[in-house]
Tab-separated table of C-alpha atoms in Angstrom:
chain	number	residue	atom	x	y	z
A	1	MET	CA	0.539	-0.263	0.182
A	2	LYS	CA	1.380	3.342	-1.223
A	3	SER	CA	1.835	6.214	1.742
A	4	PRO	CA	-0.924	9.269	2.642
A	5	ILE	CA	1.447	12.262	0.671
A	6	ILE	CA	-1.429	14.254	2.795
A	7	ASN	CA	-3.908	13.487	5.212
A	8	ALA	CA	-6.386	15.268	6.520
A	9	ASP	CA	-7.945	13.930	10.020
A	10	ASN	CA	-10.603	16.867	11.039
A	11	LEU	CA	-10.174	19.778	9.165
A	12	ASN	CA	-12.089	22.317	9.615
A	13	VAL	CA	-11.799	25.864	8.147
A	14	HIS	CA	-14.010	29.587	9.013
A	15	TYR	CA	-14.241	31.878	6.794
A	16	GLY	CA	-15.744	34.577	9.796
A	17	SER	CA	-18.465	33.125	11.353
A	18	ILE	CA	-18.683	31.061	8.572
A	19	HIS	CA	-17.985	27.401	8.648
A	20	ALA	CA	-17.034	25.992	5.455
A	21	ILE	CA	-15.971	22.444	6.210
A	22	LYS	CA	-16.913	21.234	8.915
A	23	GLY	CA	-14.612	18.328	10.130
A	24	ILE	CA	-13.641	16.678	7.337
A	25	SER	CA	-10.432	13.688	6.772
A	26	PHE	CA	-9.998	12.484	3.628
A	27	GLN	CA	-6.627	11.254	1.662
A	28	VAL	CA	-4.553	11.072	-1.408
A	29	ASN	CA	-1.737	8.623	-1.912
A	30	GLU	CA	1.311	8.726	-3.285
A	31	GLY	CA	0.475	8.504	-6.999
A	32	GLU	CA	-3.282	8.401	-6.734
A	33	VAL	CA	-5.364	10.971	-8.137
A	34	VAL	CA	-8.165	11.896	-6.283
A	35	SER	CA	-11.511	14.443	-7.094
A	36	LEU	CA	-13.082	16.467	-4.495
A	37	ILE	CA	-16.754	16.933	-7.055
A	38	GLY	CA	-19.624	18.067	-5.349
A	39	ALA	CA	-21.739	21.686	-6.076
A	40	ASN	CA	-21.044	25.231	-6.140
A	41	GLY	CA	-19.791	26.209	-2.558
A	42	ALA	CA	-19.491	22.526	-1.650
A	43	GLY	CA	-15.983	23.407	-0.267
A	44	LYS	CA	-13.200	21.729	-2.400
A	45	THR	CA	-11.745	26.118	-3.332
A	46	THR	CA	-11.245	25.243	0.255
A	47	THR	CA	-10.229	22.382	0.687
A	48	LEU	CA	-7.092	22.980	-1.208
A	49	ARG	CA	-6.237	26.117	-0.778
A	50	ALA	CA	-6.304	25.658	2.922
A	51	ILE	CA	-3.643	22.359	1.747
A	52	SER	CA	-1.542	25.732	0.264
A	53	GLY	CA	-2.306	27.707	3.457
A	54	LEU	CA	-4.112	29.958	1.614
A	55	VAL	CA	-6.428	30.598	4.037
A	56	PRO	CA	-6.166	28.932	8.304
A	57	SER	CA	-7.025	25.838	9.358
A	58	SER	CA	-7.008	24.146	12.608
A	59	GLY	CA	-7.968	20.230	12.815
A	60	LYS	CA	-4.870	17.753	11.718
A	61	LEU	CA	-2.764	17.925	8.268
A	62	TYR	CA	-0.675	16.089	7.527
A	63	PHE	CA	2.331	16.190	4.407
A	64	GLN	CA	3.655	12.685	4.451
A	65	ASP	CA	4.600	13.609	7.833
A	66	GLN	CA	4.567	16.480	8.080
A	67	ASP	CA	2.105	18.453	10.380
A	68	LEU	CA	1.678	21.480	8.278
A	69	SER	CA	0.218	23.306	10.760
A	70	LYS	CA	2.767	25.400	12.200
A	71	VAL	CA	4.349	25.054	8.015
A	72	PRO	CA	3.982	28.753	5.898
A	73	ILE	CA	2.526	28.972	2.971
A	74	PHE	CA	6.572	29.065	0.422
A	75	LYS	CA	7.812	26.555	2.815
A	76	ARG	CA	5.036	23.897	1.338
A	77	VAL	CA	5.712	24.892	-1.785
A	78	GLU	CA	9.868	23.559	-0.737
A	79	LEU	CA	8.521	21.120	0.930
A	80	GLY	CA	6.655	19.692	-2.781
A	81	ILE	CA	2.652	21.286	-2.834
A	82	ALA	CA	2.214	23.525	-6.558
A	83	GLN	CA	-0.859	23.861	-6.192
A	84	SER	CA	-2.487	26.254	-9.844
A	85	PRO	CA	-5.811	27.667	-9.230
A	86	GLU	CA	-9.087	28.655	-10.183
A	87	GLY	CA	-8.698	31.235	-12.572
A	88	ARG	CA	-5.495	29.940	-14.077
A	89	GLY	CA	-3.861	33.562	-12.073
A	90	VAL	CA	-1.198	33.996	-14.628
A	91	PHE	CA	1.318	36.603	-14.367
A	92	ALA	CA	-0.241	38.720	-17.109
A	93	GLN	CA	1.819	41.275	-17.812
A	94	MET	CA	5.177	38.687	-17.791
A	95	SER	CA	5.269	36.707	-20.688
A	96	VAL	CA	4.953	32.658	-20.953
A	97	GLN	CA	8.649	32.363	-20.258
A	98	GLU	CA	8.866	34.353	-17.146
A	99	ASN	CA	6.023	33.062	-15.419
A	100	LEU	CA	7.679	29.757	-15.756
A	101	GLU	CA	10.085	30.472	-14.255
A	102	MET	CA	8.893	32.401	-11.316
A	103	GLY	CA	7.122	28.856	-10.931
A	104	ALA	CA	10.907	27.685	-10.037
A	105	TYR	CA	12.083	31.018	-8.041
A	106	SER	CA	12.336	28.217	-4.764
A	107	ARG	CA	14.832	26.491	-6.439
A	108	LYS	CA	19.274	26.329	-6.473
A	109	ASP	CA	19.518	23.017	-9.542
A	110	LYS	CA	19.810	24.516	-12.039
A	111	ALA	CA	20.170	21.336	-14.746
A	112	GLY	CA	16.953	20.290	-13.100
A	113	ILE	CA	15.097	23.736	-13.293
A	114	LYS	CA	15.756	23.184	-17.304
A	115	LYS	CA	14.370	19.937	-17.704
A	116	ASP	CA	11.592	20.516	-16.320
A	117	TYR	CA	11.104	23.387	-18.124
A	118	GLU	CA	11.813	21.327	-21.349
A	119	MET	CA	9.281	18.979	-19.834
A	120	CYS	CA	6.925	21.290	-19.991
A	121	LEU	CA	7.146	22.632	-22.913
A	122	GLU	CA	6.722	19.323	-24.449
A	123	LEU	CA	3.577	18.697	-22.395
A	124	PHE	CA	2.406	22.349	-24.243
A	125	PRO	CA	4.038	22.371	-27.156
A	126	ARG	CA	1.849	26.267	-27.804
A	127	LEU	CA	4.071	27.588	-25.101
A	128	LYS	CA	6.601	26.881	-27.197
A	129	GLU	CA	5.182	29.110	-30.126
A	130	ARG	CA	3.878	31.566	-26.846
A	131	LEU	CA	7.365	32.074	-25.503
A	132	TRP	CA	7.204	35.968	-25.315
A	133	GLN	CA	3.953	36.850	-25.933
A	134	MET	CA	2.338	38.615	-22.015
A	135	ALA	CA	0.814	35.996	-20.529
A	136	GLY	CA	-2.623	38.240	-20.029
A	137	THR	CA	-2.988	38.531	-24.075
A	138	MET	CA	-2.960	34.562	-24.461
A	139	SER	CA	-5.877	32.577	-24.690
A	140	GLY	CA	-8.276	30.770	-21.319
A	141	GLY	CA	-6.348	27.366	-22.985
A	142	GLU	CA	-3.016	28.152	-23.386
A	143	GLN	CA	-3.358	30.632	-19.688
A	144	GLN	CA	-4.447	26.610	-18.560
A	145	MET	CA	-1.456	25.796	-20.155
A	146	LEU	CA	0.700	27.835	-18.559
A	147	ALA	CA	-0.782	27.944	-14.480
A	148	ILE	CA	0.286	24.162	-14.915
A	149	SER	CA	3.193	23.865	-16.346
A	150	ARG	CA	4.138	27.138	-13.703
A	151	ALA	CA	3.683	25.053	-10.619
A	152	LEU	CA	5.622	21.550	-12.054
A	153	MET	CA	8.163	24.040	-12.118
A	154	SER	CA	8.520	23.571	-8.839
A	155	LYS	CA	8.643	20.364	-8.907
A	156	PRO	CA	6.360	19.211	-6.394
A	157	LYS	CA	5.538	16.452	-5.338
A	158	ILE	CA	1.048	17.205	-4.884
A	159	LEU	CA	-0.208	19.023	-7.761
A	160	LEU	CA	-3.434	20.536	-6.872
A	161	LEU	CA	-5.061	21.311	-9.376
A	162	ASP	CA	-8.350	23.943	-9.163
A	163	GLU	CA	-11.188	23.274	-11.996
A	164	PRO	CA	-8.340	23.576	-14.512
A	165	SER	CA	-11.849	22.692	-16.831
A	166	LEU	CA	-13.118	25.679	-16.110
A	167	GLY	CA	-14.685	28.612	-19.548
A	168	LEU	CA	-12.613	26.837	-21.731
A	169	ALA	CA	-13.640	24.484	-24.893
A	170	PRO	CA	-14.467	20.645	-24.718
A	171	LEU	CA	-11.742	20.659	-27.389
A	172	ILE	CA	-9.521	22.269	-24.904
A	173	VAL	CA	-10.445	20.383	-22.045
A	174	ALA	CA	-10.021	17.299	-23.198
A	175	GLN	CA	-6.530	18.023	-24.257
A	176	ILE	CA	-5.596	19.219	-20.745
A	177	PHE	CA	-7.365	15.906	-18.732
A	178	GLU	CA	-5.567	14.187	-21.416
A	179	ILE	CA	-1.850	15.993	-19.909
A	180	VAL	CA	-3.780	15.389	-16.213
A	181	LYS	CA	-3.921	11.751	-17.036
A	182	LYS	CA	-0.299	11.807	-18.941
A	183	LEU	CA	1.357	13.572	-16.880
A	184	ASN	CA	0.010	10.847	-13.257
A	185	GLN	CA	1.646	8.010	-15.123
A	186	GLU	CA	5.011	9.473	-15.138
A	187	GLY	CA	3.948	8.679	-11.357
A	188	MET	CA	2.426	12.796	-9.841
A	189	THR	CA	0.321	12.064	-8.204
A	190	ILE	CA	-2.755	15.381	-8.038
A	191	LEU	CA	-5.845	16.297	-5.902
A	192	LEU	CA	-8.355	17.446	-8.564
A	193	VAL	CA	-11.462	19.866	-8.059
A	194	GLU	CA	-12.726	19.435	-10.380
A	195	GLN	CA	-17.379	20.915	-12.087
A	196	ASN	CA	-16.879	18.611	-13.673
A	197	ALA	CA	-17.863	15.725	-12.562
A	198	ARG	CA	-17.119	12.971	-15.538
A	199	MET	CA	-14.361	14.085	-16.397
A	200	ALA	CA	-13.128	13.942	-13.483
A	201	LEU	CA	-14.203	10.597	-12.077
A	202	LYS	CA	-12.889	8.752	-15.889
A	203	ILE	CA	-8.659	9.898	-14.855
A	204	SER	CA	-9.544	9.200	-11.140
A	205	HIS	CA	-8.567	7.100	-8.743
A	206	ARG	CA	-10.561	8.035	-6.107
A	207	ALA	CA	-12.832	10.645	-5.269
A	208	TYR	CA	-14.850	12.845	-2.724
A	209	VAL	CA	-18.119	13.760	-2.873
A	210	LEU	CA	-18.829	17.120	-0.834
A	211	GLU	CA	-21.768	19.080	0.845
A	212	THR	CA	-22.346	22.296	2.486
A	213	GLY	CA	-18.418	21.645	4.305
A	214	LYS	CA	-18.814	17.926	4.419
A	215	ILE	CA	-17.985	15.172	3.210
A	216	VAL	CA	-20.942	12.832	1.917
A	217	MET	CA	-19.641	10.372	0.299
A	218	GLN	CA	-15.941	8.719	-0.733
A	219	ASP	CA	-15.176	5.116	-2.707
A	220	SER	CA	-13.354	4.343	-5.935
A	221	ALA	CA	-14.053	6.460	-9.078
A	222	ALA	CA	-15.151	3.549	-11.146
A	223	ASN	CA	-17.945	3.482	-8.045
A	224	LEU	CA	-18.877	6.928	-7.986
A	225	LEU	CA	-19.303	7.230	-11.513
A	226	ASN	CA	-22.187	4.483	-11.476
A	227	ASN	CA	-23.334	5.022	-8.541
A	228	ASP	CA	-27.157	6.545	-9.294
A	229	GLU	CA	-26.534	8.831	-6.896
A	230	VAL	CA	-24.369	10.795	-7.474
A	231	ARG	CA	-24.938	10.093	-11.077
A	232	LYS	CA	-28.795	12.433	-10.794
A	233	SER	CA	-26.817	14.574	-8.612
A	234	TYR	CA	-23.336	15.658	-9.701
A	235	LEU	CA	-24.265	13.956	-14.008
A	236	GLY	CA	-26.616	14.595	-15.180
A	237	ILE	CA	-28.011	11.399	-16.020
């Protein structure tokens, strides 16, 4: 059995008086793709932000065997946690190349950086054609490719992917998901938040269903794809 990279036990997040995440427990094992699915406002993005350290949380949250409660955001990146955020969040006034360089800001291994840079351009040939283009002038699909690549440039042990298909044309969505699948086949552990539950479950090993800040269901992705309740609520079948 592979060991857990992320282990959350009774995780809570409050936004002022709003209890956004209500004591959830879950884990992501090495080499898995795990999806969080649920309606808007269920707490999926907040869960990722808690792991990244972008929102304060309580309860137990471990990365490998390290307690994250006192680890600042930048140190979490150095440990191996990288997030490709919802809305992409590229540096609009910087070129593609500069965005990729920013992804590797915490690294000193020049040979490794060069290797990962070349890997990203191989994964996303579109970026290679646009190295000196300002990121803010690119299409949504290209920005998504850049956001994922920038996260990969930090050499993560786990990639947190938040709504990679949001606002993209179906053809681009299919390409993005193929690349996510390929990354996992090459050994990357991925925690995926995705509105397109069907696509997410098709490339995942396991998934958790969130409703109003609570986990209401968890199972293998294959079982959830065939679960009548999930099909009716999230797959539109």
